[in-house]
PDB file of C-alpha atoms and ligand atoms in Angstrom:
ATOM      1  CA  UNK P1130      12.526 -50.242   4.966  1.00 36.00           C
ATOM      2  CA  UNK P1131      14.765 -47.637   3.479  1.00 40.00           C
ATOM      3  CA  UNK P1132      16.656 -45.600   6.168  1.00 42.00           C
ATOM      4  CA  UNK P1133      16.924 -41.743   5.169  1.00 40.00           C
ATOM      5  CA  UNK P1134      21.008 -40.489   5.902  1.00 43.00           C
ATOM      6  CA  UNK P1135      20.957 -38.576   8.797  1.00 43.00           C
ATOM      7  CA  UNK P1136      21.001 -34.829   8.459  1.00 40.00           C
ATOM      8  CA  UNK P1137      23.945 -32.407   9.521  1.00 45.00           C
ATOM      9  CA  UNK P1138      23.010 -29.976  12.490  1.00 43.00           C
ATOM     10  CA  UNK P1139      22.395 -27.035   9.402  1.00 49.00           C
ATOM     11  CA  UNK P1140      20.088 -29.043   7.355  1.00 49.00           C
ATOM     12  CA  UNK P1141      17.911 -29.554  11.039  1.00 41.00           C
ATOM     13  CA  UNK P1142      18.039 -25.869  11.854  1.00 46.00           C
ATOM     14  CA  UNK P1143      16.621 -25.204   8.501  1.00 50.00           C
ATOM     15  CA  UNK P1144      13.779 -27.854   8.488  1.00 47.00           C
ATOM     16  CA  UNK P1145      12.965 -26.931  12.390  1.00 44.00           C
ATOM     17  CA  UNK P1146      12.781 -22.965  11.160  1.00 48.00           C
ATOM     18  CA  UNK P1147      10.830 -24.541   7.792  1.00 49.00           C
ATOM     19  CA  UNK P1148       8.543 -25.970   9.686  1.00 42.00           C
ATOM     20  CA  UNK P1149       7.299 -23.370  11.825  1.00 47.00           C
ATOM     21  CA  UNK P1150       8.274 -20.120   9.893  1.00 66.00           C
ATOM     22  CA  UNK P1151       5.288 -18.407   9.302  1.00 80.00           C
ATOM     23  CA  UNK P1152       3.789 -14.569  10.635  1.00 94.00           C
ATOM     24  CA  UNK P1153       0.874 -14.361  11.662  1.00 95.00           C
ATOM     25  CA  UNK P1154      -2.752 -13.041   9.742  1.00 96.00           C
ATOM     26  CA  UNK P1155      -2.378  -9.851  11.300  1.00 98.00           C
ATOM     27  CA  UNK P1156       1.182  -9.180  10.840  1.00 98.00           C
ATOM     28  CA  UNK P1157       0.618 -10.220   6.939  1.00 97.00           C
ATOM     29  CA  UNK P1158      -2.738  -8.760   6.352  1.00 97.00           C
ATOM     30  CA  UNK P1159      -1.258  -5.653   7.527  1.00 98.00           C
ATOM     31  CA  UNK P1160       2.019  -5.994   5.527  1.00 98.00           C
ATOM     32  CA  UNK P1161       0.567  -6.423   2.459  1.00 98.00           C
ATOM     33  CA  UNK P1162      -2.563  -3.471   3.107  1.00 98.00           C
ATOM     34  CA  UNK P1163       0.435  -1.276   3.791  1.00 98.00           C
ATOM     35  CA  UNK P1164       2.104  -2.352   0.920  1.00 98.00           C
ATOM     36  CA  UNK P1165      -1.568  -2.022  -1.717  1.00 98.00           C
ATOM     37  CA  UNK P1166      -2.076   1.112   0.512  1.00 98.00           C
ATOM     38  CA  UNK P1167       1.302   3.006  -0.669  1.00 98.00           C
ATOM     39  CA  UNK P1168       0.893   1.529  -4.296  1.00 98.00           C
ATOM     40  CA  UNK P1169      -2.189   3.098  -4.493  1.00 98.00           C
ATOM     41  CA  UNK P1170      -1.500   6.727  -2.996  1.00 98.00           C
ATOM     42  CA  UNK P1171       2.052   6.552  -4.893  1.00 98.00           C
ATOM     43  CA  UNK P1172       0.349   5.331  -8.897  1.00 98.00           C
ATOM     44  CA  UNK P1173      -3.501   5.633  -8.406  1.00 98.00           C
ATOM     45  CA  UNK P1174      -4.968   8.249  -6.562  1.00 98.00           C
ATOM     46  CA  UNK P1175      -4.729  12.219  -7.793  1.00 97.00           C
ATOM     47  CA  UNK P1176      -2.227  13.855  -4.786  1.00 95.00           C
ATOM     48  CA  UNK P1177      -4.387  15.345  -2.090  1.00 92.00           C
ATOM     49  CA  UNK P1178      -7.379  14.293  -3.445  1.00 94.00           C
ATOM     50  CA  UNK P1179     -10.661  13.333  -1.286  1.00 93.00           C
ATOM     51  CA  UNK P1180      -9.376   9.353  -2.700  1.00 96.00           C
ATOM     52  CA  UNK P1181      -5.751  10.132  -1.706  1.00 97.00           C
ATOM     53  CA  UNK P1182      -6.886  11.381   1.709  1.00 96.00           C
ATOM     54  CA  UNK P1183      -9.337   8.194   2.285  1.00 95.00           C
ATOM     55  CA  UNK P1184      -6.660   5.760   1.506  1.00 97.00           C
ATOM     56  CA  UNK P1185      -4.317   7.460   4.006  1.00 97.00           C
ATOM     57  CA  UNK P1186      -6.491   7.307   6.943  1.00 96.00           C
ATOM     58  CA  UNK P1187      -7.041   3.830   5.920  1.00 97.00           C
ATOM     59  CA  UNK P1188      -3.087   3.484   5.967  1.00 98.00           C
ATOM     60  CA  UNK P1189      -2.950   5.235   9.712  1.00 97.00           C
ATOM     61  CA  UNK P1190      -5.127   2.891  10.297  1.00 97.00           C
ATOM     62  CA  UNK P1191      -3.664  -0.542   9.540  1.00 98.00           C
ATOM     63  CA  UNK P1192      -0.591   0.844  10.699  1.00 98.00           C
ATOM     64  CA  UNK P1193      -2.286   1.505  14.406  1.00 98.00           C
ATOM     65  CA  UNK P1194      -3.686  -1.971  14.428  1.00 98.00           C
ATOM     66  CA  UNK P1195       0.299  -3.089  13.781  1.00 98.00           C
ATOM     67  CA  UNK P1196       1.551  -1.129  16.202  1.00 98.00           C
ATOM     68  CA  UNK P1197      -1.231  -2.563  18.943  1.00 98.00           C
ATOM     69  CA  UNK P1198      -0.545  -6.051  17.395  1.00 98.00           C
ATOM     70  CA  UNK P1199       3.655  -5.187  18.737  1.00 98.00           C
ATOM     71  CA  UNK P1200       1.842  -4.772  22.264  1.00 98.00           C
ATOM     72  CA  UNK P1201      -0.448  -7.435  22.674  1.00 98.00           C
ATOM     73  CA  UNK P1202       0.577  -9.978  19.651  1.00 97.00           C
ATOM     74  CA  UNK P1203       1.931 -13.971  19.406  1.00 96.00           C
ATOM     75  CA  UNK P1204       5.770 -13.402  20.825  1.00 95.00           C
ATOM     76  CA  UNK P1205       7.736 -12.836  17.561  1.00 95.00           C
ATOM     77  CA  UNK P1206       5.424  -9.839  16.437  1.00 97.00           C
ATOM     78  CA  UNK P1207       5.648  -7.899  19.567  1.00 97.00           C
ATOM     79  CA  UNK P1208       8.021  -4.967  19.965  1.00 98.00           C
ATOM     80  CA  UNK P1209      10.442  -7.071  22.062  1.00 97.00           C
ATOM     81  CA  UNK P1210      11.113  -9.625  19.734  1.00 96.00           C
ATOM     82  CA  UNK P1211      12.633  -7.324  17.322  1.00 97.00           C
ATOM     83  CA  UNK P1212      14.417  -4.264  19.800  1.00 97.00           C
ATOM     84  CA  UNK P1213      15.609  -1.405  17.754  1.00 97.00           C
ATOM     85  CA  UNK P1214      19.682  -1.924  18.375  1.00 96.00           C
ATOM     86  CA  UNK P1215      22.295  -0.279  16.211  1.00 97.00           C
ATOM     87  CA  UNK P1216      24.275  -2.590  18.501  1.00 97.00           C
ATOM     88  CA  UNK P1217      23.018  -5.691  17.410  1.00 96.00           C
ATOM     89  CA  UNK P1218      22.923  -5.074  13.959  1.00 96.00           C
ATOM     90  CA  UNK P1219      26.762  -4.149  13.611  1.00 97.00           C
ATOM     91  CA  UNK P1220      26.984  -7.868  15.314  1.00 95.00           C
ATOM     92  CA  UNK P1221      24.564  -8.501  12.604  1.00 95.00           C
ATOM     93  CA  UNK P1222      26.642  -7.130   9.798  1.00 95.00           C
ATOM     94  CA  UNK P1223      29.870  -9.486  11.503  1.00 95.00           C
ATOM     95  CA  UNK P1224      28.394 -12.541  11.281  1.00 93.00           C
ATOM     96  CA  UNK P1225      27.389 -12.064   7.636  1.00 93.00           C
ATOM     97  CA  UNK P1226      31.013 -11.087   6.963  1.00 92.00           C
ATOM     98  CA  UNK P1227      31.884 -14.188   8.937  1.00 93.00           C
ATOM     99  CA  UNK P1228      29.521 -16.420   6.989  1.00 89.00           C
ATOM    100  CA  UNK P1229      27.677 -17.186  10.646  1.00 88.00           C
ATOM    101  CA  UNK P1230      24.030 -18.125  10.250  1.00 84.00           C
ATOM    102  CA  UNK P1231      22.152 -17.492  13.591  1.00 83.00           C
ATOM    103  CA  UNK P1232      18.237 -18.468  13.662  1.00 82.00           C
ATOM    104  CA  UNK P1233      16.001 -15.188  14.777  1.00 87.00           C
ATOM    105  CA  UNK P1234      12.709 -15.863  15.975  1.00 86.00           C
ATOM    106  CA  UNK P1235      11.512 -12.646  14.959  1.00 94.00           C
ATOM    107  CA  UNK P1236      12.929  -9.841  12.123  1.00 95.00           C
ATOM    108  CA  UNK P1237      17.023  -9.895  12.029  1.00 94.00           C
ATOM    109  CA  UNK P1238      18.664  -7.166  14.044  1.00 96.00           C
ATOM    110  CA  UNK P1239      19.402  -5.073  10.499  1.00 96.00           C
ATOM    111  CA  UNK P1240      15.408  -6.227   9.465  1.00 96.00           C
ATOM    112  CA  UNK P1241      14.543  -4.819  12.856  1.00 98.00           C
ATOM    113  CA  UNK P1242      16.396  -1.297  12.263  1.00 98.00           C
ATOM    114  CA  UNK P1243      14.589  -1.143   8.364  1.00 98.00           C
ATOM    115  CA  UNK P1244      10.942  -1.973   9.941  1.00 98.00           C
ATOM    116  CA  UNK P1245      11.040   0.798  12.738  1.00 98.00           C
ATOM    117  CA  UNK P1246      12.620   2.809   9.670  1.00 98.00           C
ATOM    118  CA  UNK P1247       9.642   2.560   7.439  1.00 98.00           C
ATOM    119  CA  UNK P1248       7.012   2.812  10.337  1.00 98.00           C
ATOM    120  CA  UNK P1249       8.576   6.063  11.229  1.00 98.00           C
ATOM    121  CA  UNK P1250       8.658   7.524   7.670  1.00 98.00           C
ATOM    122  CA  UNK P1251       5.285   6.693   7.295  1.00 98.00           C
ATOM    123  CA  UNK P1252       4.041   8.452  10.747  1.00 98.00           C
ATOM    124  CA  UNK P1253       5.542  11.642   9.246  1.00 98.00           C
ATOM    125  CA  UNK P1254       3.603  10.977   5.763  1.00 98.00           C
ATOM    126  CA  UNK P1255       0.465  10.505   7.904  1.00 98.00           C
ATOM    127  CA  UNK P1256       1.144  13.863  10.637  1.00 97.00           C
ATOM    128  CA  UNK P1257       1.559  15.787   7.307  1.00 97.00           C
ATOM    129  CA  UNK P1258      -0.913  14.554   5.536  1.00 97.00           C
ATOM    130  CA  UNK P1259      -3.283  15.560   8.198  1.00 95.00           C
ATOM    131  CA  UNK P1260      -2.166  18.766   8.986  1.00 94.00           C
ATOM    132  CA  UNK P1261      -2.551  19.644   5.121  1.00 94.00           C
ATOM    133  CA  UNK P1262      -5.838  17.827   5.093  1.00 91.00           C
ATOM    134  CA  UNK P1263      -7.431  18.989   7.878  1.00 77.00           C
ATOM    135  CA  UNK P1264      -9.366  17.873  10.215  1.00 66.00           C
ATOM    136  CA  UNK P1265     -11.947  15.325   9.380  1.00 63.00           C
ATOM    137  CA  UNK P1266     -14.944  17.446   8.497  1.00 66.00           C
ATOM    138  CA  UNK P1267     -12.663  18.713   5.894  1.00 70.00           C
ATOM    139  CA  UNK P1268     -10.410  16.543   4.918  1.00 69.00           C
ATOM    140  CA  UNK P1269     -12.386  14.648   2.135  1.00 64.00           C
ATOM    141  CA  UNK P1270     -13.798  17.353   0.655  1.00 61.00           C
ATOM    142  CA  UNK P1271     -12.055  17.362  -2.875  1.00 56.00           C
ATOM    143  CA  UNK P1272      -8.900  20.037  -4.007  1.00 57.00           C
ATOM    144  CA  UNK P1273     -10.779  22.739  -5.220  1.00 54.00           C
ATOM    145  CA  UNK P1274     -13.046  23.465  -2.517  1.00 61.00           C
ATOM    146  CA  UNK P1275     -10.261  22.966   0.294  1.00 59.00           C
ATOM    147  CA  UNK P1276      -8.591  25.701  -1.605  1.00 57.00           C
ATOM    148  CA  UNK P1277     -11.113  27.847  -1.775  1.00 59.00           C
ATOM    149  CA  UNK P1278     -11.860  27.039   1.664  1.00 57.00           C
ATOM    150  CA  UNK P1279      -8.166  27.934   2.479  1.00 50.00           C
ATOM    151  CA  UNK P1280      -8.397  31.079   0.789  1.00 53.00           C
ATOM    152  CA  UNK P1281     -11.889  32.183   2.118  1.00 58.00           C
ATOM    153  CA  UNK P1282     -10.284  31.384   5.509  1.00 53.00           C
ATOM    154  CA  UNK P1283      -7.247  33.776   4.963  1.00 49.00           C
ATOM    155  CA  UNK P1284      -9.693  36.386   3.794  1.00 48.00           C
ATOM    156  CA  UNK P1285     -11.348  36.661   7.102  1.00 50.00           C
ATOM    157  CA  UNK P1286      -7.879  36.139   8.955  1.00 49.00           C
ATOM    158  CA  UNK P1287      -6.721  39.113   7.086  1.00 47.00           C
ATOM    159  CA  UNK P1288     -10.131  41.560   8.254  1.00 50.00           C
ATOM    160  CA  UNK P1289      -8.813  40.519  11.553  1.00 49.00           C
ATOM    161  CA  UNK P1290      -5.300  40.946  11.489  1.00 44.00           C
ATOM    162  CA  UNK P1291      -2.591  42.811   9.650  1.00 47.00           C
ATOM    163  CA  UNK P1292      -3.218  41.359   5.691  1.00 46.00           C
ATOM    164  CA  UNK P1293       0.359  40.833   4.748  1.00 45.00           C
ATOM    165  CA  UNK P1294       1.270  38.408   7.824  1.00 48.00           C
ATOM    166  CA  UNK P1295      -2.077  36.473   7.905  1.00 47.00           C
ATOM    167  CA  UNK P1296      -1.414  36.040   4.163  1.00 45.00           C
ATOM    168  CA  UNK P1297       1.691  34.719   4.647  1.00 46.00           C
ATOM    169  CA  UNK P1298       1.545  32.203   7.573  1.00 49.00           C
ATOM    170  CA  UNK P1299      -1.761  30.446   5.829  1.00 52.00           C
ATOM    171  CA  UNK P1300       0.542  29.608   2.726  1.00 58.00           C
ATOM    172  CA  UNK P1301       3.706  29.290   4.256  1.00 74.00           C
ATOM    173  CA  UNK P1302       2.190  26.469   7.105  1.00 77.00           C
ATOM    174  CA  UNK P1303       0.716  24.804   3.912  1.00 77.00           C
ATOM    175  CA  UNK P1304       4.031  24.524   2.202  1.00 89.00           C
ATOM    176  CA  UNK P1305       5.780  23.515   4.404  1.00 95.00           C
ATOM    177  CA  UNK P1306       3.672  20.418   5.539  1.00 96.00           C
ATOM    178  CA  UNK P1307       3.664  19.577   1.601  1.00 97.00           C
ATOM    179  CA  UNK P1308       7.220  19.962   1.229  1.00 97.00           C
ATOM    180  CA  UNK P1309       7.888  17.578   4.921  1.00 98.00           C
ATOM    181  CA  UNK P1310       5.075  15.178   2.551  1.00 98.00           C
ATOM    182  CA  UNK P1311       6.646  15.025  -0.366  1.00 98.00           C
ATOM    183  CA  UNK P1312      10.655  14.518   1.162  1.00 98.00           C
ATOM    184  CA  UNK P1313       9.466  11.555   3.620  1.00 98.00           C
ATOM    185  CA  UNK P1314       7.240   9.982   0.541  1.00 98.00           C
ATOM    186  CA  UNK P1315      10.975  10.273  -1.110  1.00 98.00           C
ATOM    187  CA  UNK P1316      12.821   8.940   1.664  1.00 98.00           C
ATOM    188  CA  UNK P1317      10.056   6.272   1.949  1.00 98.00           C
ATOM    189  CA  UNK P1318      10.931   5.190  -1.478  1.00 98.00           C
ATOM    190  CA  UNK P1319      14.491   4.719  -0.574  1.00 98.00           C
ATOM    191  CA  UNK P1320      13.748   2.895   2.806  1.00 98.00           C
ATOM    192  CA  UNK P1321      11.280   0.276   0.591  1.00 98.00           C
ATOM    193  CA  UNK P1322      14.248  -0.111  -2.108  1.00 98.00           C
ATOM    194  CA  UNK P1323      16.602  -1.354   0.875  1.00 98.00           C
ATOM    195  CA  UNK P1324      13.855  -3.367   2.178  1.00 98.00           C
ATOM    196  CA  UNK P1325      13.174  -5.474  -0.784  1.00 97.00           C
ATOM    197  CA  UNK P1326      16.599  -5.814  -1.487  1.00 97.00           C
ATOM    198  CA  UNK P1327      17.277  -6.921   2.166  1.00 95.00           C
ATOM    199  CA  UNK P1328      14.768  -9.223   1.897  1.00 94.00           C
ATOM    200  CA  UNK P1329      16.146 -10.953  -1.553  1.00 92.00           C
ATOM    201  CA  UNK P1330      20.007 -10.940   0.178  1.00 93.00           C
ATOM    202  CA  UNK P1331      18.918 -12.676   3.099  1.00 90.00           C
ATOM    203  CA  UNK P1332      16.776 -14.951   1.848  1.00 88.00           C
ATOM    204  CA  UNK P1333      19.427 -16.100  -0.629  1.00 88.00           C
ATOM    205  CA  UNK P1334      22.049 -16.304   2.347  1.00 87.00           C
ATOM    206  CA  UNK P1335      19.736 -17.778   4.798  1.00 78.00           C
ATOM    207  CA  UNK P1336      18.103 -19.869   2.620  1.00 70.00           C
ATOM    208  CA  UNK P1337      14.945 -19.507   5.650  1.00 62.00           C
ATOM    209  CA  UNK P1338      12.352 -18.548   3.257  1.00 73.00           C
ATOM    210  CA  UNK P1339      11.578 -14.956   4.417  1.00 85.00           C
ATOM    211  CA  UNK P1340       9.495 -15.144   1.541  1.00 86.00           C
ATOM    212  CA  UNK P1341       7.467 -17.447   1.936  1.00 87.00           C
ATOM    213  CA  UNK P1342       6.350 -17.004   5.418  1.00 89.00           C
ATOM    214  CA  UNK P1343       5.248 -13.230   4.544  1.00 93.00           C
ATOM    215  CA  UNK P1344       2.695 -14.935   1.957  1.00 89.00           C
ATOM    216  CA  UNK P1345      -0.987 -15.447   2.500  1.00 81.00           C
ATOM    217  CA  UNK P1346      -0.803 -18.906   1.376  1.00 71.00           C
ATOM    218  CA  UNK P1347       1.345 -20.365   4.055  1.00 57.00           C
ATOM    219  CA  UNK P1348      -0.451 -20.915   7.451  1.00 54.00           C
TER     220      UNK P1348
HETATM  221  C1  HEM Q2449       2.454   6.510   1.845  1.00 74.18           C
HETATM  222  C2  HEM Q2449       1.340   7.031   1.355  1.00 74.18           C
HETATM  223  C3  HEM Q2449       1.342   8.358   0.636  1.00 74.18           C
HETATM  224  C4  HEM Q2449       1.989   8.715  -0.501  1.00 74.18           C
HETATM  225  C5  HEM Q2449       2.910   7.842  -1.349  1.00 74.18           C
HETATM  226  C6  HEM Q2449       1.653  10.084  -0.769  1.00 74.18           C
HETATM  227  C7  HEM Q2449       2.117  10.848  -1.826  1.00 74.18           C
HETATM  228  C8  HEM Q2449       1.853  12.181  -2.037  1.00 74.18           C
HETATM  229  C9  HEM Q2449       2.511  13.016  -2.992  1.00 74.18           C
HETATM  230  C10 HEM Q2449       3.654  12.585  -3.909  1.00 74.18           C
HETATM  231  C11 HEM Q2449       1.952  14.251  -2.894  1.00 74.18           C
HETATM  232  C12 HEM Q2449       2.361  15.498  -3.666  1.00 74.18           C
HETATM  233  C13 HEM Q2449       3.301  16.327  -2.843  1.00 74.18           C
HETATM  234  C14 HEM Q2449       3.688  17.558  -3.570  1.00 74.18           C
HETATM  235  O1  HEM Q2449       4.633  17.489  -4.353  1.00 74.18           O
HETATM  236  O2  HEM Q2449       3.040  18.566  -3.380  1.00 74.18           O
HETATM  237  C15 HEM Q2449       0.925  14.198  -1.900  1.00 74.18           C
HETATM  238  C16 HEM Q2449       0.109  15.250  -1.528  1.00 74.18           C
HETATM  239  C17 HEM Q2449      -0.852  15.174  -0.548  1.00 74.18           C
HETATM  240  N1  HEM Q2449      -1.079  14.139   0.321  1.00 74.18           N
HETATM  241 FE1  HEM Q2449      -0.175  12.344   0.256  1.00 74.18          FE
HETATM  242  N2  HEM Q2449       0.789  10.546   0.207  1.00 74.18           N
HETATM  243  C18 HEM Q2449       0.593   9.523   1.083  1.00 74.18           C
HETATM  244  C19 HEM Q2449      -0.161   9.552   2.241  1.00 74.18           C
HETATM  245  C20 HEM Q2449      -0.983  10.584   2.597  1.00 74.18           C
HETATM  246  C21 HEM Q2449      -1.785  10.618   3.794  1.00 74.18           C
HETATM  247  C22 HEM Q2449      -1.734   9.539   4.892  1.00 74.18           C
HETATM  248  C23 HEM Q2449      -2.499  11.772   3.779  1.00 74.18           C
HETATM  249  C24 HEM Q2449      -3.521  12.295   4.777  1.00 74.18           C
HETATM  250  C25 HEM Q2449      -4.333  11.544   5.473  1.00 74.18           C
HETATM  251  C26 HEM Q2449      -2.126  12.494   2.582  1.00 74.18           C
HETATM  252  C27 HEM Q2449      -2.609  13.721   2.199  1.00 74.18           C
HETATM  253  C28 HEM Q2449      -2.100  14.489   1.181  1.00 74.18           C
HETATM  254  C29 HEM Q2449      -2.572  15.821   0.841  1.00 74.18           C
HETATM  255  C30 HEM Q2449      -3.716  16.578   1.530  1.00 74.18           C
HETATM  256  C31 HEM Q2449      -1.789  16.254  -0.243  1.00 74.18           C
HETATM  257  C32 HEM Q2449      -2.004  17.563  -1.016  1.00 74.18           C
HETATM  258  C33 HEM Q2449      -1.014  18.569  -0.969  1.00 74.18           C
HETATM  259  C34 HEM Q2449      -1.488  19.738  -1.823  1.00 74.18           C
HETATM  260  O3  HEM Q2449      -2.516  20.316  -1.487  1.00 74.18           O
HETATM  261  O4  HEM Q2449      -0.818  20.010  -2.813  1.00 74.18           O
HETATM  262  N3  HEM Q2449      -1.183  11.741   1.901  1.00 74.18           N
HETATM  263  N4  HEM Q2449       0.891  12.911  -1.369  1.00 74.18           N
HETATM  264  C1  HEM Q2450       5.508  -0.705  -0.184  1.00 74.18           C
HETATM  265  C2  HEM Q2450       6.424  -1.624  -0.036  1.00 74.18           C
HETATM  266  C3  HEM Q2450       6.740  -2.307   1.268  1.00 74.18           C
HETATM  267  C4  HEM Q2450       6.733  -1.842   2.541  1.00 74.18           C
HETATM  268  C5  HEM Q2450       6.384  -0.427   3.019  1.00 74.18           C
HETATM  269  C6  HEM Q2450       7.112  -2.930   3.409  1.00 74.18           C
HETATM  270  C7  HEM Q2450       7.225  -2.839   4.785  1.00 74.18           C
HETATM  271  C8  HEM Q2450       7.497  -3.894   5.627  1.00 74.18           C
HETATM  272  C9  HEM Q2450       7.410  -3.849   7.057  1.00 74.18           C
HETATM  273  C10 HEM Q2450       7.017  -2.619   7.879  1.00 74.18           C
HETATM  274  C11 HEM Q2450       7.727  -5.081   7.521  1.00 74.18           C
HETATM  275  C12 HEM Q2450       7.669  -5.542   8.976  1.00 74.18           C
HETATM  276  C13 HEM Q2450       6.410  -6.380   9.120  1.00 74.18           C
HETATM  277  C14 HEM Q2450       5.842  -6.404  10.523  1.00 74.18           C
HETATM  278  O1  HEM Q2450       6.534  -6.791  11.476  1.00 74.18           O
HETATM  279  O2  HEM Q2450       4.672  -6.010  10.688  1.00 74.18           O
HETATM  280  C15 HEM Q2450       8.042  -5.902   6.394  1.00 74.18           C
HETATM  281  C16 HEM Q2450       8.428  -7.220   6.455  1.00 74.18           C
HETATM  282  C17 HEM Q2450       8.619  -8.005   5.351  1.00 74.18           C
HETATM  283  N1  HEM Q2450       8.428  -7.646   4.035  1.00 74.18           N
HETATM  284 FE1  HEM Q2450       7.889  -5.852   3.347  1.00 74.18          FE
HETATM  285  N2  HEM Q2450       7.334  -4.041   2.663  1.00 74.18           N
HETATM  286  C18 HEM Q2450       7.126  -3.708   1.345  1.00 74.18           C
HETATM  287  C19 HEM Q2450       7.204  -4.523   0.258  1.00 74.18           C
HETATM  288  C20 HEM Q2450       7.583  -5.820   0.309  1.00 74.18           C
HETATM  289  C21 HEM Q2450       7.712  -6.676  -0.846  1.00 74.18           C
HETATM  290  C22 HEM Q2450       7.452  -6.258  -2.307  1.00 74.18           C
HETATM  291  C23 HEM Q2450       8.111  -7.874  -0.384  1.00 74.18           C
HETATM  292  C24 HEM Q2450       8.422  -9.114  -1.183  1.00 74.18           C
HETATM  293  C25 HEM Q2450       9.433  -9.142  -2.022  1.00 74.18           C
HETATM  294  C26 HEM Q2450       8.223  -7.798   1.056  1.00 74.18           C
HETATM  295  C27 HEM Q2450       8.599  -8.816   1.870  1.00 74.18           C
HETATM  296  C28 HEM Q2450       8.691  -8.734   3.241  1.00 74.18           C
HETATM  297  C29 HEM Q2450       9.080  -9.853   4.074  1.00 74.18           C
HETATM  298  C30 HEM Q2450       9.462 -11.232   3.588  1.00 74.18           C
HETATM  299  C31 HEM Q2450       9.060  -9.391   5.393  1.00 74.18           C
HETATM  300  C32 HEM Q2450       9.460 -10.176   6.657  1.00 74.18           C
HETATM  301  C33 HEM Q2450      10.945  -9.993   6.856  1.00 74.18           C
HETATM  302  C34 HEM Q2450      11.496 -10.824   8.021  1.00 74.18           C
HETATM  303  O3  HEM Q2450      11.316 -12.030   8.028  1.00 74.18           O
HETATM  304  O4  HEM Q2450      12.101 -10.224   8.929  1.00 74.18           O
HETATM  305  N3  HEM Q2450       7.902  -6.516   1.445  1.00 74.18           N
HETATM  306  N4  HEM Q2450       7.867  -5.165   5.248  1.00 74.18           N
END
């Protein structure tokens, strides 16, 4: 019977995290709805638009159920599994400079920093979104008629109060919620660059593939 050589203490680390890396449904399902989610508001949908406005409810949404999942999920999806720690990820940072491999459960201390990153760009994309929406029984009706809507409303503010000011708070409010929209959809962009990249570096370094156990495939 043919003996196999016996495997250094690396080589077990990396079958042992092989074996049993994998997230669970919820943490991917809601990954990747995030990720089809911002495709779709970023390349498909016409800005503000009653589709626009559907898809990002359905994005507060998924992103509600993952932050209940980081509350009551398996261990290495809850909040204390991954601790937001500037602390830990400059030790993070040192042991990639030193070439030290440690084995984390959950996201990496840097990972960790990047997810609460993106979760909190997108909870200002969502608060602005709604606030230039409106509130439900408005939000999906389509561009034109929340404009005129707008405007009809400004038309009675102004019978009621001085014209000029009414005027100018209705439009002002507006752009400013657009403008907060349209810089944290920007910074978004940024955070998602870093993320991907992140994710090819330390899957190369690691060799622990991230990768893999983000896809549906792998239960
Ligand atoms: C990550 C997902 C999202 C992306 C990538 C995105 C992207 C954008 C962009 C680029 C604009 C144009 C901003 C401008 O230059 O004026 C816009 C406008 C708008 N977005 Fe989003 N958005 C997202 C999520 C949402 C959500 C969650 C809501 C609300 C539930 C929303 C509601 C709106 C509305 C109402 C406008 C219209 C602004 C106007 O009247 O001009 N968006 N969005
Ligand atoms: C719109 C683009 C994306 C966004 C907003 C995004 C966001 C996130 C977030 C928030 C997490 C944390 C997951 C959780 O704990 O619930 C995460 C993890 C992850 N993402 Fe993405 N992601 C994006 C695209 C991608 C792409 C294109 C890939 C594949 C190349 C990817 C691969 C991963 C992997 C492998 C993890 C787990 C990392 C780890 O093991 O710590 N993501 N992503």
């Amino acid at each position: 019977m043919p003996i196999s050589p016996p495997l250094n203490s690396d080589e077990v680390a990396r079958k042992a995290v092989r074996a049993r890396r994998s997230w669970d449904p919820v943490v991917k399902i809601t990954h990747w709805s995030i990720v089809i989610a911002i495709l779709a508001n970023a390349l498909v949908t016409e800005e503000g638009s009653g589709a626009h406005i559907w898809v990002g409810y359905a994005l507060a949404a998924i992103l509600a159920l993952r932050l209940l999942w980081g509350l009551i999920g398996p261990a290495e999806a809850r909040f204390s599994a991954f601790p937001p720690s500037p602390r830990r990820a400059l030790d993070h940072l040192r042991d990639i400079r030193a070439g030290k491999k440690q084995i984390h459960r959950s996201h990496n201390p840097l990972g960790a920093l990047m997810v609460y990153a993106i979760w909190s760009m997108l909870g200002v994309i969502i608060a602005s979104g709604i606030a230039m929406a409106g509130p439900p029984s408005t939000a999906f009706l389509d561009q034109a008629k929340r404009s005129s809507e707008i405007s009809q409303k400004a038309v009675v503010e102004r019978r009621d109060h001085d014209a000029d000011e009414a005027a100018e708070g209705a439009g002002g409010e507006e752009d400013v919620w657009e403008e907060v929209h349209e810089t944290a959809v920007n910074l978004l962009y940024v955070l998602i660059a870093l993320h991907i990249a992140g994710v090819i570096f330390e899957t190369r370094r690691s060799g622990r593939e991230i990768l893999l156990a983000m896809l549906p495939a792998r239960a």
